[in-house]
Amino acid sequence: MALLEVKDLKQHFTIKKGFLGEKKKVKAVDGVSFHIEQGETLGIVGESGCGKSSLGRTILQLIKPTSGDIFFGGKNITHLPRKEMKELRKDMQIVFQDPYASLNPRSTVRAILETPLIVHGVGNRQERRKVVEGLIDKIGIRKDQLDRFPHEFSGGQRQRIGIARALTLNPKLIIADEPVSALDVSVQSQVLNLMVDLQKELNLSYMFISHDLSVVQHISDRVAVMYLGKIVEIADVEELYRNPLHPYTKALLTAVPIPDPTKKRDRIILQGDLPSPINPPTGCAFHTRCPVATPECKEESPELREKAMGHWASCIHVHHEQSEKTKINIS
Amino acid sequence: MLLELNDVSLSLKRDGKYVKILDGISLQVKKGETVGIVGESGCGKSMTALSVMRLLPEKAKLEGVIQLDHEDITSYSKRKMEKIRGNKMAMIFQDPLTSLNPLHTVGRQIEETLILHTDLNKEQRKRRVIELLNEVGLPRADEIASEYPHQLSGGMRQRIMIAVAMACNPSLLICDEPTTALDVTVQAQILDLMNHLKDVNEMGIIMITHDLGVVAEVCDRVVVMYAGKIVEQANVKELFINPKHPYTKGLLESIPKLGVKKAKLGSIPGMVPSPDKMPKGCRFYERCSSAMEVCKGTTPPMSSVGEEHTAACWLYEEKGGEMNGSSGSEGLEATLHN
Ligand SMILES: Nc1ncnc2c1ncn2[C@@H]1O[C@H](COP(=O)(O)OP(=O)(O)OP(=O)(O)O)[C@@H](O)[C@H]1O
Ligand SMILES: Nc1ncnc2c1ncn2[C@@H]1O[C@H](COP(=O)(O)OP(=O)(O)OP(=O)(O)O)[C@@H](O)[C@H]1O
Ligand code: SF4
Ligand SMILES: [Mg+2]
Ligand SMILES: [Mg+2]
């Protein structure tokens, strides 16, 4: 059984637009299904505004989903009463992009790490102290630094504190929303290595959100590519990077500048920008920028289908590598 | 030589006292060449660019010589600098929204540069604006010229910034993280455009970025900075294949590479020293895995470590000593220790 399973999840925001305050819908997440196994990392990639953060926040139910179901450990948690949800929050934690904004500047590191334990009534003072000291040991911060404030730490250290805070309650799943995007590369690698080590040690599952395809490749077991609120492709990491099927994934992968000047690649340059999620294009939402689009793409909304073992893509021009087409059914 | 910085240092006032932000920067940019500047946040990349443009904070103390087209521009008056900015040299910033005026149409903003620096009449200017918008790959140039910055996407705004910068055919273009705020597919469009413009215009370009992928793709030569100093310079292939400075090596090992899945990334322990607490010797000493006794007390000189390849590290001072003619006894001893 998967640790997390999401079925046809939708997050539609209503916004007021224009002079007359006309109401419009932003389909930030629009029918997303996937699962994450215990101890596994699912990477979520896609361009700005494609719905990555909304997806993460909806799963944690920081915002209520418009529709769809979320299962955690086999249990449907979409409509849990408040109290049960609070209990469940211990198991699902989030790490944010901005280590500067996400830590209370007026709390010491000790207080920051102890607060979740107090809120959830875990242990007595002494036990909590032990938990906190065990944690900072894992993230490479010294005991004598515990009574310092966030601004006295570097960006990488702050992000490690953010990770430690997410770990205080022994979660099973961590949703990490661009956790290294604000960091310098040399510091980014410290944090990535830490996340990998902790995963092994604690058998954590990660949903790792990032716009950086190289970082996602490094950390993920499987990867989902999003475009305008939908998953357009999902596969094992090696498979996805070696054999991308969806035209969007192909373009995305060739667009990444590679730090190797001896390699010159043919690049697929997409025309135009990401369309607005308020009035997404009809049919396949990618057809306005797709280099291989045909008139059918404008009409037909492609479904995510399994094109090869464990490799799903939503494009009518990608053919099944075996004979039979299977409809998505992840359970 | 198009641009030459010779022993340029910059001090800025912080909390009432001067702090040295750049220390002895020497670099050169030839015509038609793209030079990348890389390094950790705060190492002084932007300040190097702003020193060339002389767009510095108040009370900045700039030392050394900056030559543009063999003319010493460090002695230029404010007025004279204004005249060459936008004309002979132009700059593109990371965030186009903060450098474009929200109250003026983009057409007008491009035209302003033309008014300032050319004798074109109104009719000619209008035509040139449309021409520039076409050159930077914007469709419907006519309509876009009458739109305001907030009506455009991030990628389109950056194209407008490029159009403004290109308006007077500058011989030097400085780009400070021009694609950092953009999505990869849009970044690919902009890099493509810049490569194209460079081929056509024979400009010298300084490309400031923290993205080593961008460097590998667009630069001919690379300057690596660390804590206000240049630590290594080489042509782009040499730098990536044969990095010499321990910092450059660490940097290259810490990036995850597309298509290569490694279990563990390299990383550099510790953090960059702050400008008001610069160590006496090599500024990388505390984080360097090859550090030796000599590194702690004495700043390593720039050594030649290959053809047009220099590095400031005591590991190479033996060889550099011969070439520079400076005695490297300390360095020699250090190398033996290693
Ligand atoms: N609370 C909200 N109300 C209305 N619209 C929203 C809200 N939150 C997000 N959106 C919109 O939903 C879409 C998806 O946003 P989201 O932040 O999930 O994207 P993202 O993939 O995380 O992007 P980025 O890479 O920039 O972080 C965007 O168009 C955004 O403007
Ligand atoms: N106006 C200012 N007054 C004083 N110090 C400043 C000012 N602007 C920048 N600095 C300092 O100058 C140093 C170099 O800054 P600079 O902006 O050149 O770094 P950078 O390499 O461009 O970094 P990044 O990659 O973050 O853009 C930093 O230590 C910074 O704190
Ligand atoms: S001079 Fe010494 S400390 Fe500095 S980089 Fe070289 S070996 Fe390391
Ligand atoms: Mg986001
Ligand atoms: Mg900068």
PDB file of N, CA and C and ligand atoms in Angstrom, chain B residues 231 244-247 281-296 298-300 312-316 338, ligand 3:
ATOM      1  N   VAL B 231      39.678  34.245  -7.958  1.00  0.00           N
ATOM      2  CA  VAL B 231      40.521  33.116  -7.558  1.00  0.00           C
ATOM      3  C   VAL B 231      40.984  32.289  -8.751  1.00  0.00           C
ATOM      4  N   LYS B 244      41.542  24.347 -11.323  1.00  0.00           N
ATOM      5  CA  LYS B 244      42.731  24.277 -10.476  1.00  0.00           C
ATOM      6  C   LYS B 244      42.462  24.717  -9.048  1.00  0.00           C
ATOM      7  N   HIS B 245      41.768  25.809  -8.898  1.00  0.00           N
ATOM      8  CA  HIS B 245      41.569  26.317  -7.541  1.00  0.00           C
ATOM      9  C   HIS B 245      40.625  25.400  -6.757  1.00  0.00           C
ATOM     10  N   PRO B 246      40.975  25.085  -5.510  1.00  0.00           N
ATOM     11  CA  PRO B 246      40.107  24.199  -4.720  1.00  0.00           C
ATOM     12  C   PRO B 246      38.654  24.687  -4.650  1.00  0.00           C
ATOM     13  N   TYR B 247      38.443  25.997  -4.663  1.00  0.00           N
ATOM     14  CA  TYR B 247      37.072  26.484  -4.634  1.00  0.00           C
ATOM     15  C   TYR B 247      36.342  26.136  -5.929  1.00  0.00           C
ATOM     16  N   GLY B 281      45.111  35.495   5.340  1.00  0.00           N
ATOM     17  CA  GLY B 281      45.717  34.775   4.220  1.00  0.00           C
ATOM     18  C   GLY B 281      44.731  34.492   3.113  1.00  0.00           C
ATOM     19  N   CYS B 282      44.725  33.253   2.629  1.00  0.00           N
ATOM     20  CA  CYS B 282      43.769  32.876   1.596  1.00  0.00           C
ATOM     21  C   CYS B 282      42.358  32.904   2.173  1.00  0.00           C
ATOM     22  N   ARG B 283      41.463  33.559   1.459  1.00  0.00           N
ATOM     23  CA  ARG B 283      40.109  33.729   1.986  1.00  0.00           C
ATOM     24  C   ARG B 283      39.305  32.431   1.978  1.00  0.00           C
ATOM     25  N   PHE B 284      39.832  31.433   1.292  1.00  0.00           N
ATOM     26  CA  PHE B 284      39.130  30.150   1.215  1.00  0.00           C
ATOM     27  C   PHE B 284      39.662  29.169   2.264  1.00  0.00           C
ATOM     28  N   TYR B 285      40.690  29.620   2.973  1.00  0.00           N
ATOM     29  CA  TYR B 285      41.405  28.744   3.898  1.00  0.00           C
ATOM     30  C   TYR B 285      40.512  27.876   4.781  1.00  0.00           C
ATOM     31  N   GLU B 286      39.540  28.510   5.445  1.00  0.00           N
ATOM     32  CA  GLU B 286      38.705  27.776   6.411  1.00  0.00           C
ATOM     33  C   GLU B 286      37.907  26.633   5.796  1.00  0.00           C
ATOM     34  N   ARG B 287      37.621  26.738   4.509  1.00  0.00           N
ATOM     35  CA  ARG B 287      36.764  25.723   3.881  1.00  0.00           C
ATOM     36  C   ARG B 287      37.550  24.788   2.970  1.00  0.00           C
ATOM     37  N   CYS B 288      38.851  25.022   2.858  1.00  0.00           N
ATOM     38  CA  CYS B 288      39.642  24.325   1.845  1.00  0.00           C
ATOM     39  C   CYS B 288      40.201  22.996   2.371  1.00  0.00           C
ATOM     40  N   SER B 289      40.011  21.952   1.600  1.00  0.00           N
ATOM     41  CA  SER B 289      40.507  20.647   2.042  1.00  0.00           C
ATOM     42  C   SER B 289      41.992  20.462   1.720  1.00  0.00           C
ATOM     43  N   SER B 290      42.573  21.372   0.917  1.00  0.00           N
ATOM     44  CA  SER B 290      44.008  21.266   0.618  1.00  0.00           C
ATOM     45  C   SER B 290      44.828  22.288   1.393  1.00  0.00           C
ATOM     46  N   ALA B 291      44.197  22.971   2.330  1.00  0.00           N
ATOM     47  CA  ALA B 291      44.869  24.093   2.989  1.00  0.00           C
ATOM     48  C   ALA B 291      46.167  23.682   3.674  1.00  0.00           C
ATOM     49  N   MET B 292      47.138  24.593   3.602  1.00  0.00           N
ATOM     50  CA  MET B 292      48.446  24.342   4.210  1.00  0.00           C
ATOM     51  C   MET B 292      48.755  25.500   5.161  1.00  0.00           C
ATOM     52  N   GLU B 293      49.845  25.365   5.887  1.00  0.00           N
ATOM     53  CA  GLU B 293      50.205  26.380   6.871  1.00  0.00           C
ATOM     54  C   GLU B 293      50.324  27.767   6.217  1.00  0.00           C
ATOM     55  N   VAL B 294      50.978  27.810   5.061  1.00  0.00           N
ATOM     56  CA  VAL B 294      51.242  29.094   4.409  1.00  0.00           C
ATOM     57  C   VAL B 294      49.947  29.818   4.046  1.00  0.00           C
ATOM     58  N   CYS B 295      48.895  29.041   3.752  1.00  0.00           N
ATOM     59  CA  CYS B 295      47.629  29.621   3.297  1.00  0.00           C
ATOM     60  C   CYS B 295      47.006  30.513   4.366  1.00  0.00           C
ATOM     61  N   LYS B 296      47.264  30.156   5.614  1.00  0.00           N
ATOM     62  CA  LYS B 296      46.612  30.828   6.715  1.00  0.00           C
ATOM     63  C   LYS B 296      47.072  32.274   6.870  1.00  0.00           C
ATOM     64  N   THR B 298      49.293  34.134   4.614  1.00  0.00           N
ATOM     65  CA  THR B 298      49.691  34.947   3.476  1.00  0.00           C
ATOM     66  C   THR B 298      48.749  34.741   2.297  1.00  0.00           C
ATOM     67  N   THR B 299      48.333  35.859   1.694  1.00  0.00           N
ATOM     68  CA  THR B 299      47.447  35.798   0.546  1.00  0.00           C
ATOM     69  C   THR B 299      48.162  35.175  -0.650  1.00  0.00           C
ATOM     70  N   PRO B 300      47.601  34.159  -1.257  1.00  0.00           N
ATOM     71  CA  PRO B 300      48.276  33.558  -2.414  1.00  0.00           C
ATOM     72  C   PRO B 300      48.236  34.500  -3.617  1.00  0.00           C
ATOM     73  N   ALA B 312      44.705  31.715  -8.035  1.00  0.00           N
ATOM     74  CA  ALA B 312      45.347  32.282  -6.850  1.00  0.00           C
ATOM     75  C   ALA B 312      45.288  31.266  -5.727  1.00  0.00           C
ATOM     76  N   CYS B 313      46.312  30.409  -5.688  1.00  0.00           N
ATOM     77  CA  CYS B 313      46.311  29.350  -4.676  1.00  0.00           C
ATOM     78  C   CYS B 313      47.747  28.911  -4.461  1.00  0.00           C
ATOM     79  N   TRP B 314      48.112  28.720  -3.208  1.00  0.00           N
ATOM     80  CA  TRP B 314      49.492  28.359  -2.882  1.00  0.00           C
ATOM     81  C   TRP B 314      49.908  27.005  -3.463  1.00  0.00           C
ATOM     82  N   LEU B 315      48.938  26.166  -3.813  1.00  0.00           N
ATOM     83  CA  LEU B 315      49.281  24.871  -4.403  1.00  0.00           C
ATOM     84  C   LEU B 315      50.076  25.032  -5.693  1.00  0.00           C
ATOM     85  N   TYR B 316      49.876  26.152  -6.359  1.00  0.00           N
ATOM     86  CA  TYR B 316      50.484  26.323  -7.689  1.00  0.00           C
ATOM     87  C   TYR B 316      51.583  27.362  -7.715  1.00  0.00           C
ATOM     88  N   ASN B 338      52.488  18.863   0.691  1.00  0.00           N
ATOM     89  CA  ASN B 338      51.196  18.335   0.257  1.00  0.00           C
ATOM     90  C   ASN B 338      51.340  16.929  -0.243  1.00  0.00           C
TER      91      ASN B 338
HETATM   92  S1  SF4 C   3      45.804  28.851  -1.029  1.00  0.00           S
HETATM   93 FE1  SF4 C   3      45.635  27.160   0.405  1.00  0.00          FE
HETATM   94  S2  SF4 C   3      43.704  27.470   1.447  1.00  0.00           S
HETATM   95 FE2  SF4 C   3      43.704  28.739  -0.359  1.00  0.00          FE
HETATM   96  S3  SF4 C   3      42.755  27.478  -1.875  1.00  0.00           S
HETATM   97 FE3  SF4 C   3      44.902  27.126  -2.131  1.00  0.00          FE
HETATM   98  S4  SF4 C   3      45.323  25.390  -0.856  1.00  0.00           S
HETATM   99 FE4  SF4 C   3      43.326  26.089  -0.253  1.00  0.00          FE
END
